[in-house]
């Protein structure tokens, strides 16, 4: 039996489809961790709970679907995030942040909506679980009550977060160069270095993620805060630990997303190339 011919590695269409498919699959698998992290960032200190308790509370109050609140808006944002990765650089990242900020404002509102007292009461003892607003409903309500400016709440800390991938890839390249001077680079080593780079970048920038989430859910009748004011308030009320609420699920989600993305992309790329080659021969 003859060996299979090697697949071409320069099929840009296949790379694009595999990357998009891998991104969607990895987002679906890890989205509950985004929900847990986002809610931890915006909940009061008194309401804090550990990871297991948080999962149990969400499932008990909202059902399993509560772990996927707002996923449709998150999936819509994947294509824009991909553009950022492809274009790269601070300018492209900043443009992407400005364009996608409204999406993530709505996503954060939908993700955290179940914690509002009136919605919890709707799902009280003996009653049905209250069904929260849809992404479109949340968007229309936000525009009606708070105006278009509310869609850009938290855009300043979001712009600061543009340095996250820059830090990640800079550290990755430095570690990669150090490794290649001593041994051959392998996919496993590349993944470990990528995970370390992501861990470092997330640890440095996470306080801005927390502040951004809190600014996204600030009510229209609350006093609007700037980024520095929000940082000082969190430190004053909760200490420096308050800036890192929910970092466990976020770091886990980031690392798992990278792992699933690499795994799915290779498989999807191979299958896409084979399908395209079969169609060409037909």
C-alpha atoms as a printed R data frame, in Angstrom:
    type eleno elety resid chain resno       x      y      z
1   ATOM     1    CA   UNK     A     1   0.000  0.000  0.000
2   ATOM     2    CA   UNK     A     2   1.464  3.347 -1.032
3   ATOM     3    CA   UNK     A     3   1.994  6.026  1.557
4   ATOM     4    CA   UNK     A     4  -0.389  8.971  1.580
5   ATOM     5    CA   UNK     A     5   0.888 12.002 -0.275
6   ATOM     6    CA   UNK     A     6   1.774 14.848  2.061
7   ATOM     7    CA   UNK     A     7  -0.837 17.579  2.243
8   ATOM     8    CA   UNK     A     8   0.108 21.069  1.039
9   ATOM     9    CA   UNK     A     9   0.741 23.471  3.913
10  ATOM    10    CA   UNK     A    10   0.161 26.681  1.931
11  ATOM    11    CA   UNK     A    11  -3.602 26.409  1.319
12  ATOM    12    CA   UNK     A    12  -4.741 29.806  2.627
13  ATOM    13    CA   UNK     A    13  -8.452 29.039  2.271
14  ATOM    14    CA   UNK     A    14  -8.066 25.849  4.286
15  ATOM    15    CA   UNK     A    15  -6.054 27.698  6.928
16  ATOM    16    CA   UNK     A    16  -8.774 30.350  7.201
17  ATOM    17    CA   UNK     A    17 -11.607 27.808  7.468
18  ATOM    18    CA   UNK     A    18  -9.670 25.652  9.934
19  ATOM    19    CA   UNK     A    19  -8.799 28.669 12.070
20  ATOM    20    CA   UNK     A    20 -12.386 29.917 12.151
21  ATOM    21    CA   UNK     A    21 -13.769 26.439 12.858
22  ATOM    22    CA   UNK     A    22 -11.196 25.805 15.569
23  ATOM    23    CA   UNK     A    23 -11.975 29.168 17.137
24  ATOM    24    CA   UNK     A    24 -15.704 28.459 17.246
25  ATOM    25    CA   UNK     A    25 -15.279 24.948 18.676
26  ATOM    26    CA   UNK     A    26 -12.783 26.075 21.314
27  ATOM    27    CA   UNK     A    27 -15.070 28.972 22.304
28  ATOM    28    CA   UNK     A    28 -18.074 26.632 22.700
29  ATOM    29    CA   UNK     A    29 -16.082 24.200 24.850
30  ATOM    30    CA   UNK     A    30 -14.570 26.827 27.157
31  ATOM    31    CA   UNK     A    31 -17.342 29.462 27.266
32  ATOM    32    CA   UNK     A    32 -18.656 28.412 30.728
33  ATOM    33    CA   UNK     A    33 -15.283 29.521 32.130
34  ATOM    34    CA   UNK     A    34 -15.775 32.947 30.525
35  ATOM    35    CA   UNK     A    35 -19.200 33.157 32.202
36  ATOM    36    CA   UNK     A    36 -17.734 32.267 35.606
37  ATOM    37    CA   UNK     A    37 -14.851 34.710 35.218
38  ATOM    38    CA   UNK     A    38 -17.055 37.592 34.052
39  ATOM    39    CA   UNK     A    39 -19.551 37.132 36.875
40  ATOM    40    CA   UNK     A    40 -16.766 36.932 39.446
41  ATOM    41    CA   UNK     A    41 -15.381 40.228 38.152
42  ATOM    42    CA   UNK     A    42 -18.642 42.141 38.665
43  ATOM    43    CA   UNK     A    43 -20.196 40.516 41.746
44  ATOM    44    CA   UNK     A    44 -19.948 42.148 45.153
45  ATOM    45    CA   UNK     A    45 -17.353 40.946 47.654
46  ATOM    46    CA   UNK     A    46 -20.123 39.537 49.884
47  ATOM    47    CA   UNK     A    47 -21.388 37.372 47.051
48  ATOM    48    CA   UNK     A    48 -18.033 35.798 46.294
49  ATOM    49    CA   UNK     A    49 -17.972 32.005 45.991
50  ATOM    50    CA   UNK     A    50 -15.505 29.373 44.890
51  ATOM    51    CA   UNK     A    51 -15.563 27.802 41.439
52  ATOM    52    CA   UNK     A    52 -17.659 24.761 42.390
53  ATOM    53    CA   UNK     A    53 -20.219 26.831 44.294
54  ATOM    54    CA   UNK     A    54 -20.474 29.314 41.422
55  ATOM    55    CA   UNK     A    55 -21.205 26.511 38.932
56  ATOM    56    CA   UNK     A    56 -23.800 24.953 41.244
57  ATOM    57    CA   UNK     A    57 -25.526 28.305 41.805
58  ATOM    58    CA   UNK     A    58 -25.771 29.059 38.097
59  ATOM    59    CA   UNK     A    59 -27.123 25.603 37.203
60  ATOM    60    CA   UNK     A    60 -29.591 25.615 40.125
61  ATOM    61    CA   UNK     A    61 -30.890 29.093 39.292
62  ATOM    62    CA   UNK     A    62 -30.729 29.097 35.502
63  ATOM    63    CA   UNK     A    63 -30.156 25.558 34.335
64  ATOM    64    CA   UNK     A    64 -27.190 24.342 32.292
65  ATOM    65    CA   UNK     A    65 -27.890 26.972 29.626
66  ATOM    66    CA   UNK     A    66 -26.964 29.659 32.154
67  ATOM    67    CA   UNK     A    67 -23.311 28.710 31.659
68  ATOM    68    CA   UNK     A    68 -23.686 29.797 28.028
69  ATOM    69    CA   UNK     A    69 -25.393 33.161 28.573
70  ATOM    70    CA   UNK     A    70 -24.387 35.529 25.782
71  ATOM    71    CA   UNK     A    71 -22.479 32.973 23.724
72  ATOM    72    CA   UNK     A    72 -24.100 34.108 20.462
73  ATOM    73    CA   UNK     A    73 -22.563 37.569 20.787
74  ATOM    74    CA   UNK     A    74 -19.219 36.016 21.772
75  ATOM    75    CA   UNK     A    75 -19.208 33.790 18.672
76  ATOM    76    CA   UNK     A    76 -19.997 36.819 16.518
77  ATOM    77    CA   UNK     A    77 -16.900 38.505 17.933
78  ATOM    78    CA   UNK     A    78 -14.594 35.647 16.894
79  ATOM    79    CA   UNK     A    79 -14.304 36.815 13.285
80  ATOM    80    CA   UNK     A    80 -13.263 40.282 14.420
81  ATOM    81    CA   UNK     A    81 -10.766 38.870 16.883
82  ATOM    82    CA   UNK     A    82  -9.336 36.779 14.040
83  ATOM    83    CA   UNK     A    83  -8.821 39.948 11.986
84  ATOM    84    CA   UNK     A    84  -6.800 41.350 14.903
85  ATOM    85    CA   UNK     A    85  -4.620 38.260 14.970
86  ATOM    86    CA   UNK     A    86  -4.085 38.331 11.197
87  ATOM    87    CA   UNK     A    87  -3.291 42.034 10.878
88  ATOM    88    CA   UNK     A    88  -1.419 42.213 14.201
89  ATOM    89    CA   UNK     A    89   0.130 45.281 15.765
90  ATOM    90    CA   UNK     A    90  -1.144 47.869 18.172
91  ATOM    91    CA   UNK     A    91  -2.965 49.957 15.541
92  ATOM    92    CA   UNK     A    92  -4.965 47.012 14.235
93  ATOM    93    CA   UNK     A    93  -5.631 45.862 17.791
94  ATOM    94    CA   UNK     A    94  -6.902 49.287 18.817
95  ATOM    95    CA   UNK     A    95  -9.203 49.482 15.807
96  ATOM    96    CA   UNK     A    96 -10.565 46.032 16.604
97  ATOM    97    CA   UNK     A    97 -11.200 47.003 20.240
98  ATOM    98    CA   UNK     A    98 -13.200 50.052 19.204
99  ATOM    99    CA   UNK     A    99 -15.246 48.059 16.698
100 ATOM   100    CA   UNK     A   100 -15.925 45.106 19.015
101 ATOM   101    CA   UNK     A   101 -16.411 46.988 22.293
102 ATOM   102    CA   UNK     A   102 -20.200 47.282 21.751
103 ATOM   103    CA   UNK     A   103 -20.353 43.508 21.213
104 ATOM   104    CA   UNK     A   104 -18.567 42.814 24.503
105 ATOM   105    CA   UNK     A   105 -20.627 45.409 26.411
106 ATOM   106    CA   UNK     A   106 -23.784 43.560 25.349
107 ATOM   107    CA   UNK     A   107 -22.127 40.185 25.995
108 ATOM   108    CA   UNK     A   108 -21.171 41.197 29.553
109 ATOM   109    CA   UNK     A   109 -24.688 42.492 30.246
110 ATOM   110    CA   UNK     A   110 -26.246 39.240 28.988
111 ATOM   111    CA   UNK     A   111 -23.700 37.095 30.860
112 ATOM   112    CA   UNK     A   112 -24.348 38.840 34.202
113 ATOM   113    CA   UNK     A   113 -28.072 39.587 33.825
114 ATOM   114    CA   UNK     A   114 -29.233 36.654 35.962
115 ATOM   115    CA   UNK     A   115 -27.651 38.105 39.079
116 ATOM   116    CA   UNK     A   116 -30.061 41.042 39.133
117 ATOM   117    CA   UNK     A   117 -32.542 40.755 42.033
118 ATOM   118    CA   UNK     A   118 -35.679 41.139 39.901
119 ATOM   119    CA   UNK     A   119 -34.617 38.321 37.600
120 ATOM   120    CA   UNK     A   120 -33.683 36.080 40.531
121 ATOM   121    CA   UNK     A   121 -37.104 36.717 42.052
122 ATOM   122    CA   UNK     A   122 -38.725 35.703 38.782
123 ATOM   123    CA   UNK     A   123 -37.139 32.287 39.188
124 ATOM   124    CA   UNK     A   124 -37.911 31.947 42.896
125 ATOM   125    CA   UNK     A   125 -39.261 28.952 44.772
126 ATOM   126    CA   UNK     A   126 -42.270 27.418 43.130
127 ATOM   127    CA   UNK     A   127 -41.924 29.516 40.001
128 ATOM   128    CA   UNK     A   128 -40.384 29.032 36.650
129 ATOM   129    CA   UNK     A   129 -36.889 30.212 35.984
130 ATOM   130    CA   UNK     A   130 -37.096 33.693 34.512
131 ATOM   131    CA   UNK     A   131 -35.865 33.786 30.951
132 ATOM   132    CA   UNK     A   132 -33.421 36.644 30.556
133 ATOM   133    CA   UNK     A   133 -33.342 39.036 27.621
134 ATOM   134    CA   UNK     A   134 -31.807 38.055 24.319
135 ATOM   135    CA   UNK     A   135 -28.694 39.679 22.909
136 ATOM   136    CA   UNK     A   136 -30.814 41.830 20.576
137 ATOM   137    CA   UNK     A   137 -33.218 42.687 23.405
138 ATOM   138    CA   UNK     A   138 -30.328 43.703 25.647
139 ATOM   139    CA   UNK     A   139 -28.859 45.869 22.882
140 ATOM   140    CA   UNK     A   140 -32.154 47.658 22.192
141 ATOM   141    CA   UNK     A   141 -32.819 48.204 25.908
142 ATOM   142    CA   UNK     A   142 -29.316 49.580 26.432
143 ATOM   143    CA   UNK     A   143 -29.661 52.014 23.520
144 ATOM   144    CA   UNK     A   144 -33.099 53.151 24.705
145 ATOM   145    CA   UNK     A   145 -32.143 53.699 28.358
146 ATOM   146    CA   UNK     A   146 -28.513 54.775 28.126
147 ATOM   147    CA   UNK     A   147 -27.883 55.875 24.563
148 ATOM   148    CA   UNK     A   148 -25.159 54.890 22.066
149 ATOM   149    CA   UNK     A   149 -22.351 56.103 24.365
150 ATOM   150    CA   UNK     A   150 -23.046 53.178 26.702
151 ATOM   151    CA   UNK     A   151 -21.812 50.808 23.985
152 ATOM   152    CA   UNK     A   152 -18.329 52.224 24.474
153 ATOM   153    CA   UNK     A   153 -18.185 51.929 28.257
154 ATOM   154    CA   UNK     A   154 -14.845 50.471 29.306
155 ATOM   155    CA   UNK     A   155 -13.192 51.188 25.967
156 ATOM   156    CA   UNK     A   156 -10.121 52.782 27.617
157 ATOM   157    CA   UNK     A   157  -9.128 49.692 29.675
158 ATOM   158    CA   UNK     A   158  -9.995 47.615 26.613
159 ATOM   159    CA   UNK     A   159  -7.463 49.631 24.609
160 ATOM   160    CA   UNK     A   160  -4.872 49.002 27.328
161 ATOM   161    CA   UNK     A   161  -5.555 45.279 26.870
162 ATOM   162    CA   UNK     A   162  -4.242 45.530 23.298
163 ATOM   163    CA   UNK     A   163  -0.810 44.943 24.848
164 ATOM   164    CA   UNK     A   164  -1.926 41.460 26.007
165 ATOM   165    CA   UNK     A   165  -1.127 39.639 22.737
166 ATOM   166    CA   UNK     A   166   1.950 41.830 22.247
167 ATOM   167    CA   UNK     A   167   3.297 40.713 25.641
168 ATOM   168    CA   UNK     A   168   2.316 37.108 24.931
169 ATOM   169    CA   UNK     A   169   3.999 36.856 21.531
170 ATOM   170    CA   UNK     A   170   7.060 38.871 22.551
171 ATOM   171    CA   UNK     A   171   7.721 36.542 25.495
172 ATOM   172    CA   UNK     A   172   6.927 33.512 23.331
173 ATOM   173    CA   UNK     A   173   9.449 34.562 20.672
174 ATOM   174    CA   UNK     A   174  12.156 35.227 23.275
175 ATOM   175    CA   UNK     A   175  11.634 31.798 24.888
176 ATOM   176    CA   UNK     A   176  11.423 30.145 21.464
177 ATOM   177    CA   UNK     A   177  14.756 31.666 20.403
178 ATOM   178    CA   UNK     A   178  16.366 30.457 23.639
179 ATOM   179    CA   UNK     A   179  15.052 26.915 23.109
180 ATOM   180    CA   UNK     A   180  16.079 26.756 19.431
181 ATOM   181    CA   UNK     A   181  19.675 27.535 20.357
182 ATOM   182    CA   UNK     A   182  19.778 24.238 22.283
183 ATOM   183    CA   UNK     A   183  17.271 21.908 20.626
184 ATOM   184    CA   UNK     A   184  14.737 21.526 17.836
185 ATOM   185    CA   UNK     A   185  11.366 23.171 18.389
186 ATOM   186    CA   UNK     A   186   8.400 20.770 18.588
187 ATOM   187    CA   UNK     A   187   4.623 21.424 18.630
188 ATOM   188    CA   UNK     A   188   4.488 20.329 22.283
189 ATOM   189    CA   UNK     A   189   7.225 22.763 23.309
190 ATOM   190    CA   UNK     A   190   5.565 25.510 21.262
191 ATOM   191    CA   UNK     A   191   2.274 24.905 23.061
192 ATOM   192    CA   UNK     A   192   3.917 25.022 26.503
193 ATOM   193    CA   UNK     A   193   5.751 28.244 25.644
194 ATOM   194    CA   UNK     A   194   2.544 29.720 24.249
195 ATOM   195    CA   UNK     A   195   0.704 28.827 27.451
196 ATOM   196    CA   UNK     A   196   3.444 30.436 29.565
197 ATOM   197    CA   UNK     A   197   3.320 33.557 27.415
198 ATOM   198    CA   UNK     A   198  -0.458 33.743 27.780
199 ATOM   199    CA   UNK     A   199  -0.247 33.190 31.542
200 ATOM   200    CA   UNK     A   200   2.234 36.056 31.900
201 ATOM   201    CA   UNK     A   201   0.266 38.434 29.663
202 ATOM   202    CA   UNK     A   202  -3.043 37.680 31.390
203 ATOM   203    CA   UNK     A   203  -1.544 38.108 34.866
204 ATOM   204    CA   UNK     A   204  -0.162 41.539 33.927
205 ATOM   205    CA   UNK     A   205  -3.301 42.833 32.209
206 ATOM   206    CA   UNK     A   206  -6.055 41.118 34.232
207 ATOM   207    CA   UNK     A   207  -6.834 44.146 36.478
208 ATOM   208    CA   UNK     A   208  -7.886 46.014 33.342
209 ATOM   209    CA   UNK     A   209 -10.156 43.108 32.344
210 ATOM   210    CA   UNK     A   210 -11.864 43.357 35.751
211 ATOM   211    CA   UNK     A   211 -12.309 47.129 35.470
212 ATOM   212    CA   UNK     A   212 -13.567 46.809 31.889
213 ATOM   213    CA   UNK     A   213 -16.232 44.281 32.928
214 ATOM   214    CA   UNK     A   214 -17.402 46.475 35.809
215 ATOM   215    CA   UNK     A   215 -17.643 49.504 33.515
216 ATOM   216    CA   UNK     A   216 -19.655 47.440 31.017
217 ATOM   217    CA   UNK     A   217 -22.371 46.646 33.578
218 ATOM   218    CA   UNK     A   218 -22.505 50.030 35.334
219 ATOM   219    CA   UNK     A   219 -26.121 51.222 35.452
220 ATOM   220    CA   UNK     A   220 -27.044 54.384 33.558
221 ATOM   221    CA   UNK     A   221 -27.990 56.174 36.805
222 ATOM   222    CA   UNK     A   222 -24.635 55.425 38.439
223 ATOM   223    CA   UNK     A   223 -21.782 57.918 38.453
224 ATOM   224    CA   UNK     A   224 -19.529 57.196 35.491
225 ATOM   225    CA   UNK     A   225 -15.928 56.393 36.376
226 ATOM   226    CA   UNK     A   226 -12.734 56.700 34.431
227 ATOM   227    CA   UNK     A   227 -10.256 53.827 34.324
228 ATOM   228    CA   UNK     A   228  -7.979 55.211 37.049
229 ATOM   229    CA   UNK     A   229 -10.979 55.996 39.278
230 ATOM   230    CA   UNK     A   230 -12.315 52.462 38.862
231 ATOM   231    CA   UNK     A   231  -8.916 50.951 39.685
232 ATOM   232    CA   UNK     A   232  -8.621 53.061 42.856
233 ATOM   233    CA   UNK     A   233 -12.180 52.195 43.926
234 ATOM   234    CA   UNK     A   234 -11.594 48.437 43.611
235 ATOM   235    CA   UNK     A   235  -8.313 48.670 45.552
236 ATOM   236    CA   UNK     A   236  -9.960 50.826 48.236
237 ATOM   237    CA   UNK     A   237 -13.011 48.571 48.660
238 ATOM   238    CA   UNK     A   238 -11.502 45.118 48.139
239 ATOM   239    CA   UNK     A   239  -7.743 45.454 48.163
240 ATOM   240    CA   UNK     A   240  -5.442 44.446 45.324
241 ATOM   241    CA   UNK     A   241  -6.999 40.962 45.347
242 ATOM   242    CA   UNK     A   242 -10.203 42.542 44.057
243 ATOM   243    CA   UNK     A   243  -8.457 43.322 40.775
244 ATOM   244    CA   UNK     A   244  -7.900 39.607 40.227
245 ATOM   245    CA   UNK     A   245 -11.410 38.289 40.901
246 ATOM   246    CA   UNK     A   246 -12.197 35.412 38.554
247 ATOM   247    CA   UNK     A   247  -8.631 35.070 37.265
248 ATOM   248    CA   UNK     A   248  -8.625 31.287 37.843
249 ATOM   249    CA   UNK     A   249 -11.394 30.515 35.327
250 ATOM   250    CA   UNK     A   250 -10.003 33.133 32.922
251 ATOM   251    CA   UNK     A   251  -6.477 31.690 32.874
252 ATOM   252    CA   UNK     A   252  -7.867 28.157 32.582
253 ATOM   253    CA   UNK     A   253 -10.134 29.249 29.734
254 ATOM   254    CA   UNK     A   254  -7.279 30.970 27.891
255 ATOM   255    CA   UNK     A   255  -4.961 27.954 28.119
256 ATOM   256    CA   UNK     A   256  -7.691 25.442 27.194
257 ATOM   257    CA   UNK     A   257  -8.848 27.608 24.301
258 ATOM   258    CA   UNK     A   258  -5.297 27.624 22.931
259 ATOM   259    CA   UNK     A   259  -5.027 23.845 23.363
260 ATOM   260    CA   UNK     A   260  -8.360 23.120 21.677
261 ATOM   261    CA   UNK     A   261  -7.626 25.644 18.930
262 ATOM   262    CA   UNK     A   262  -4.324 23.951 18.034
263 ATOM   263    CA   UNK     A   263  -5.915 20.494 18.145
264 ATOM   264    CA   UNK     A   264  -9.018 21.369 16.121
265 ATOM   265    CA   UNK     A   265  -7.148 23.513 13.601
266 ATOM   266    CA   UNK     A   266  -4.819 20.682 12.564
267 ATOM   267    CA   UNK     A   267  -7.694 18.222 12.103
268 ATOM   268    CA   UNK     A   268  -9.946 20.726 10.334
269 ATOM   269    CA   UNK     A   269  -7.106 21.866  8.071
270 ATOM   270    CA   UNK     A   270  -6.348 18.303  6.985
271 ATOM   271    CA   UNK     A   271 -10.005 17.528  6.259
272 ATOM   272    CA   UNK     A   272 -10.562 20.824  4.426
273 ATOM   273    CA   UNK     A   273  -7.521 20.278  2.175
274 ATOM   274    CA   UNK     A   274  -8.624 16.714  1.376
275 ATOM   275    CA   UNK     A   275 -12.116 17.913  0.447
276 ATOM   276    CA   UNK     A   276 -10.723 20.688 -1.752
277 ATOM   277    CA   UNK     A   277  -8.314 18.270 -3.468
278 ATOM   278    CA   UNK     A   278 -11.144 15.776 -4.055
279 ATOM   279    CA   UNK     A   279 -13.320 18.480 -5.624
280 ATOM   280    CA   UNK     A   280 -10.442 19.584 -7.863
281 ATOM   281    CA   UNK     A   281  -9.939 16.030 -9.167
282 ATOM   282    CA   UNK     A   282 -13.684 15.480 -9.710
